[in-house]
Amino acid sequence: SGKVIDFLGQMLKHHPRRHLVVVMDQAPPHTSKKTKGWIASQPRLHVFYLPKYSPDWNPDEKVWNHLKHQELASHQAKTKEELKHLTRRKLQSMAKRPQLLRGLYFRCCVSDFFG
């Protein structure tokens, strides 16, 4: 719970004039009494929870799936550090392709709802 609150607090701090919308799964740290109480005290923070056991509706899962099966599919890291470096590099590359990310989001959040 503490890490979730710290993270959300940092987001609010870095965007002092904006209302923030956050979508989270229902992992215990996200839904604890402590976290929910803190969220309720933040008028600029609007949190929506995904249904339980619904990774297909989570845009992050689409990004990780694409990273694993497309971006990293032809690479074999020999060490943990090499895997971290390669993953970071591929994520940075994906971040420079907003159409790709929009497409992953669309497939997740629109096509799953409307067929």
JSON list of N, CA and C in Angstrom, two decimals, residues 45-80:
[
{"chain": "A", "resi": 45, "resn": "LEU", "atom": "N", "xyz": [-7.57, 13.09, -7.97]},
{"chain": "A", "resi": 45, "resn": "LEU", "atom": "CA", "xyz": [-7.24, 11.72, -8.39]},
{"chain": "A", "resi": 45, "resn": "LEU", "atom": "C", "xyz": [-8.51, 10.91, -8.59]},
{"chain": "A", "resi": 46, "resn": "HIS", "atom": "N", "xyz": [-8.66, 10.36, -9.77]},
{"chain": "A", "resi": 46, "resn": "HIS", "atom": "CA", "xyz": [-9.84, 9.56, -10.11]},
{"chain": "A", "resi": 46, "resn": "HIS", "atom": "C", "xyz": [-9.36, 8.17, -10.50]},
{"chain": "A", "resi": 47, "resn": "VAL", "atom": "N", "xyz": [-9.67, 7.18, -9.67]},
{"chain": "A", "resi": 47, "resn": "VAL", "atom": "CA", "xyz": [-9.19, 5.82, -9.88]},
{"chain": "A", "resi": 47, "resn": "VAL", "atom": "C", "xyz": [-10.33, 4.92, -10.32]},
{"chain": "A", "resi": 48, "resn": "PHE", "atom": "N", "xyz": [-10.06, 4.15, -11.36]},
{"chain": "A", "resi": 48, "resn": "PHE", "atom": "CA", "xyz": [-11.00, 3.15, -11.85]},
{"chain": "A", "resi": 48, "resn": "PHE", "atom": "C", "xyz": [-10.31, 1.80, -11.76]},
{"chain": "A", "resi": 49, "resn": "TYR", "atom": "N", "xyz": [-11.03, 0.82, -11.24]},
{"chain": "A", "resi": 49, "resn": "TYR", "atom": "CA", "xyz": [-10.48, -0.52, -11.08]},
{"chain": "A", "resi": 49, "resn": "TYR", "atom": "C", "xyz": [-10.98, -1.44, -12.18]},
{"chain": "A", "resi": 50, "resn": "LEU", "atom": "N", "xyz": [-10.06, -2.19, -12.74]},
{"chain": "A", "resi": 50, "resn": "LEU", "atom": "CA", "xyz": [-10.44, -3.21, -13.71]},
{"chain": "A", "resi": 50, "resn": "LEU", "atom": "C", "xyz": [-11.14, -4.36, -13.00]},
{"chain": "A", "resi": 51, "resn": "PRO", "atom": "N", "xyz": [-12.01, -5.08, -13.69]},
{"chain": "A", "resi": 51, "resn": "PRO", "atom": "CA", "xyz": [-12.62, -6.25, -13.06]},
{"chain": "A", "resi": 51, "resn": "PRO", "atom": "C", "xyz": [-11.54, -7.27, -12.69]},
{"chain": "A", "resi": 52, "resn": "LYS", "atom": "N", "xyz": [-11.79, -8.04, -11.66]},
{"chain": "A", "resi": 52, "resn": "LYS", "atom": "CA", "xyz": [-10.84, -9.07, -11.26]},
{"chain": "A", "resi": 52, "resn": "LYS", "atom": "C", "xyz": [-10.65, -10.09, -12.38]},
{"chain": "A", "resi": 53, "resn": "TYR", "atom": "N", "xyz": [-9.45, -10.61, -12.47]},
{"chain": "A", "resi": 53, "resn": "TYR", "atom": "CA", "xyz": [-9.11, -11.66, -13.43]},
{"chain": "A", "resi": 53, "resn": "TYR", "atom": "C", "xyz": [-9.44, -11.25, -14.87]},
{"chain": "A", "resi": 54, "resn": "SER", "atom": "N", "xyz": [-9.07, -10.03, -15.23]},
{"chain": "A", "resi": 54, "resn": "SER", "atom": "CA", "xyz": [-9.34, -9.55, -16.59]},
{"chain": "A", "resi": 54, "resn": "SER", "atom": "C", "xyz": [-8.10, -8.94, -17.24]},
{"chain": "A", "resi": 55, "resn": "PRO", "atom": "N", "xyz": [-7.01, -9.70, -17.36]},
{"chain": "A", "resi": 55, "resn": "PRO", "atom": "CA", "xyz": [-5.80, -9.12, -17.95]},
{"chain": "A", "resi": 55, "resn": "PRO", "atom": "C", "xyz": [-6.00, -8.65, -19.39]},
{"chain": "A", "resi": 56, "resn": "ASP", "atom": "N", "xyz": [-6.99, -9.22, -20.09]},
{"chain": "A", "resi": 56, "resn": "ASP", "atom": "CA", "xyz": [-7.23, -8.80, -21.47]},
{"chain": "A", "resi": 56, "resn": "ASP", "atom": "C", "xyz": [-7.72, -7.36, -21.56]},
{"chain": "A", "resi": 57, "resn": "TRP", "atom": "N", "xyz": [-8.23, -6.82, -20.47]},
{"chain": "A", "resi": 57, "resn": "TRP", "atom": "CA", "xyz": [-8.73, -5.44, -20.46]},
{"chain": "A", "resi": 57, "resn": "TRP", "atom": "C", "xyz": [-7.68, -4.46, -19.98]},
{"chain": "A", "resi": 58, "resn": "ASN", "atom": "N", "xyz": [-6.51, -4.95, -19.63]},
{"chain": "A", "resi": 58, "resn": "ASN", "atom": "CA", "xyz": [-5.45, -4.10, -19.09]},
{"chain": "A", "resi": 58, "resn": "ASN", "atom": "C", "xyz": [-4.47, -3.73, -20.21]},
{"chain": "A", "resi": 59, "resn": "PRO", "atom": "N", "xyz": [-4.42, -2.45, -20.61]},
{"chain": "A", "resi": 59, "resn": "PRO", "atom": "CA", "xyz": [-3.52, -2.06, -21.70]},
{"chain": "A", "resi": 59, "resn": "PRO", "atom": "C", "xyz": [-2.06, -2.43, -21.43]},
{"chain": "A", "resi": 60, "resn": "ASP", "atom": "N", "xyz": [-1.64, -2.41, -20.18]},
{"chain": "A", "resi": 60, "resn": "ASP", "atom": "CA", "xyz": [-0.25, -2.79, -19.86]},
{"chain": "A", "resi": 60, "resn": "ASP", "atom": "C", "xyz": [0.04, -4.21, -20.30]},
{"chain": "A", "resi": 61, "resn": "GLU", "atom": "N", "xyz": [-0.92, -5.10, -20.13]},
{"chain": "A", "resi": 61, "resn": "GLU", "atom": "CA", "xyz": [-0.73, -6.50, -20.52]},
{"chain": "A", "resi": 61, "resn": "GLU", "atom": "C", "xyz": [-0.51, -6.61, -22.02]},
{"chain": "A", "resi": 62, "resn": "LYS", "atom": "N", "xyz": [-1.19, -5.77, -22.80]},
{"chain": "A", "resi": 62, "resn": "LYS", "atom": "CA", "xyz": [-1.01, -5.77, -24.26]},
{"chain": "A", "resi": 62, "resn": "LYS", "atom": "C", "xyz": [0.40, -5.30, -24.61]},
{"chain": "A", "resi": 63, "resn": "VAL", "atom": "N", "xyz": [0.89, -4.30, -23.89]},
{"chain": "A", "resi": 63, "resn": "VAL", "atom": "CA", "xyz": [2.25, -3.80, -24.14]},
{"chain": "A", "resi": 63, "resn": "VAL", "atom": "C", "xyz": [3.27, -4.89, -23.82]},
{"chain": "A", "resi": 64, "resn": "TRP", "atom": "N", "xyz": [3.14, -5.53, -22.65]},
{"chain": "A", "resi": 64, "resn": "TRP", "atom": "CA", "xyz": [4.09, -6.58, -22.27]},
{"chain": "A", "resi": 64, "resn": "TRP", "atom": "C", "xyz": [4.02, -7.76, -23.24]},
{"chain": "A", "resi": 65, "resn": "ASN", "atom": "N", "xyz": [2.83, -8.11, -23.68]},
{"chain": "A", "resi": 65, "resn": "ASN", "atom": "CA", "xyz": [2.67, -9.22, -24.62]},
{"chain": "A", "resi": 65, "resn": "ASN", "atom": "C", "xyz": [3.35, -8.89, -25.95]},
{"chain": "A", "resi": 66, "resn": "HIS", "atom": "N", "xyz": [3.16, -7.67, -26.43]},
{"chain": "A", "resi": 66, "resn": "HIS", "atom": "CA", "xyz": [3.82, -7.25, -27.68]},
{"chain": "A", "resi": 66, "resn": "HIS", "atom": "C", "xyz": [5.34, -7.25, -27.50]},
{"chain": "A", "resi": 67, "resn": "LEU", "atom": "N", "xyz": [5.80, -6.72, -26.39]},
{"chain": "A", "resi": 67, "resn": "LEU", "atom": "CA", "xyz": [7.24, -6.69, -26.11]},
{"chain": "A", "resi": 67, "resn": "LEU", "atom": "C", "xyz": [7.82, -8.10, -26.14]},
{"chain": "A", "resi": 68, "resn": "LYS", "atom": "N", "xyz": [7.16, -9.02, -25.47]},
{"chain": "A", "resi": 68, "resn": "LYS", "atom": "CA", "xyz": [7.66, -10.40, -25.36]},
{"chain": "A", "resi": 68, "resn": "LYS", "atom": "C", "xyz": [7.62, -11.13, -26.70]},
{"chain": "A", "resi": 69, "resn": "HIS", "atom": "N", "xyz": [6.49, -11.04, -27.40]},
{"chain": "A", "resi": 69, "resn": "HIS", "atom": "CA", "xyz": [6.30, -11.87, -28.59]},
{"chain": "A", "resi": 69, "resn": "HIS", "atom": "C", "xyz": [6.72, -11.22, -29.90]},
{"chain": "A", "resi": 70, "resn": "GLN", "atom": "N", "xyz": [6.93, -9.91, -29.90]},
{"chain": "A", "resi": 70, "resn": "GLN", "atom": "CA", "xyz": [7.34, -9.22, -31.13]},
{"chain": "A", "resi": 70, "resn": "GLN", "atom": "C", "xyz": [8.74, -8.61, -30.99]},
{"chain": "A", "resi": 71, "resn": "GLU", "atom": "N", "xyz": [8.89, -7.73, -30.03]},
{"chain": "A", "resi": 71, "resn": "GLU", "atom": "CA", "xyz": [10.13, -6.97, -29.91]},
{"chain": "A", "resi": 71, "resn": "GLU", "atom": "C", "xyz": [11.31, -7.82, -29.44]},
{"chain": "A", "resi": 72, "resn": "LEU", "atom": "N", "xyz": [11.06, -8.73, -28.51]},
{"chain": "A", "resi": 72, "resn": "LEU", "atom": "CA", "xyz": [12.15, -9.53, -27.94]},
{"chain": "A", "resi": 72, "resn": "LEU", "atom": "C", "xyz": [12.21, -10.96, -28.49]},
{"chain": "A", "resi": 73, "resn": "ALA", "atom": "N", "xyz": [11.30, -11.31, -29.37]},
{"chain": "A", "resi": 73, "resn": "ALA", "atom": "CA", "xyz": [11.18, -12.70, -29.83]},
{"chain": "A", "resi": 73, "resn": "ALA", "atom": "C", "xyz": [12.46, -13.25, -30.46]},
{"chain": "A", "resi": 74, "resn": "SER", "atom": "N", "xyz": [13.19, -12.43, -31.17]},
{"chain": "A", "resi": 74, "resn": "SER", "atom": "CA", "xyz": [14.38, -12.93, -31.87]},
{"chain": "A", "resi": 74, "resn": "SER", "atom": "C", "xyz": [15.67, -12.70, -31.08]},
{"chain": "A", "resi": 75, "resn": "HIS", "atom": "N", "xyz": [15.55, -12.30, -29.82]},
{"chain": "A", "resi": 75, "resn": "HIS", "atom": "CA", "xyz": [16.73, -12.03, -28.99]},
{"chain": "A", "resi": 75, "resn": "HIS", "atom": "C", "xyz": [16.83, -13.04, -27.85]},
{"chain": "A", "resi": 76, "resn": "GLN", "atom": "N", "xyz": [18.05, -13.40, -27.52]},
{"chain": "A", "resi": 76, "resn": "GLN", "atom": "CA", "xyz": [18.29, -14.26, -26.37]},
{"chain": "A", "resi": 76, "resn": "GLN", "atom": "C", "xyz": [19.31, -13.60, -25.47]},
{"chain": "A", "resi": 77, "resn": "ALA", "atom": "N", "xyz": [18.84, -13.12, -24.34]},
{"chain": "A", "resi": 77, "resn": "ALA", "atom": "CA", "xyz": [19.76, -12.51, -23.38]},
{"chain": "A", "resi": 77, "resn": "ALA", "atom": "C", "xyz": [20.49, -13.62, -22.62]},
{"chain": "A", "resi": 78, "resn": "LYS", "atom": "N", "xyz": [21.76, -13.41, -22.41]},
{"chain": "A", "resi": 78, "resn": "LYS", "atom": "CA", "xyz": [22.56, -14.41, -21.71]},
{"chain": "A", "resi": 78, "resn": "LYS", "atom": "C", "xyz": [22.61, -14.17, -20.20]},
{"chain": "A", "resi": 79, "resn": "THR", "atom": "N", "xyz": [22.35, -12.93, -19.81]},
{"chain": "A", "resi": 79, "resn": "THR", "atom": "CA", "xyz": [22.38, -12.58, -18.39]},
{"chain": "A", "resi": 79, "resn": "THR", "atom": "C", "xyz": [21.15, -11.75, -18.04]},
{"chain": "A", "resi": 80, "resn": "LYS", "atom": "N", "xyz": [20.89, -11.65, -16.75]},
{"chain": "A", "resi": 80, "resn": "LYS", "atom": "CA", "xyz": [19.78, -10.84, -16.27]},
{"chain": "A", "resi": 80, "resn": "LYS", "atom": "C", "xyz": [19.99, -9.37, -16.65]}
]
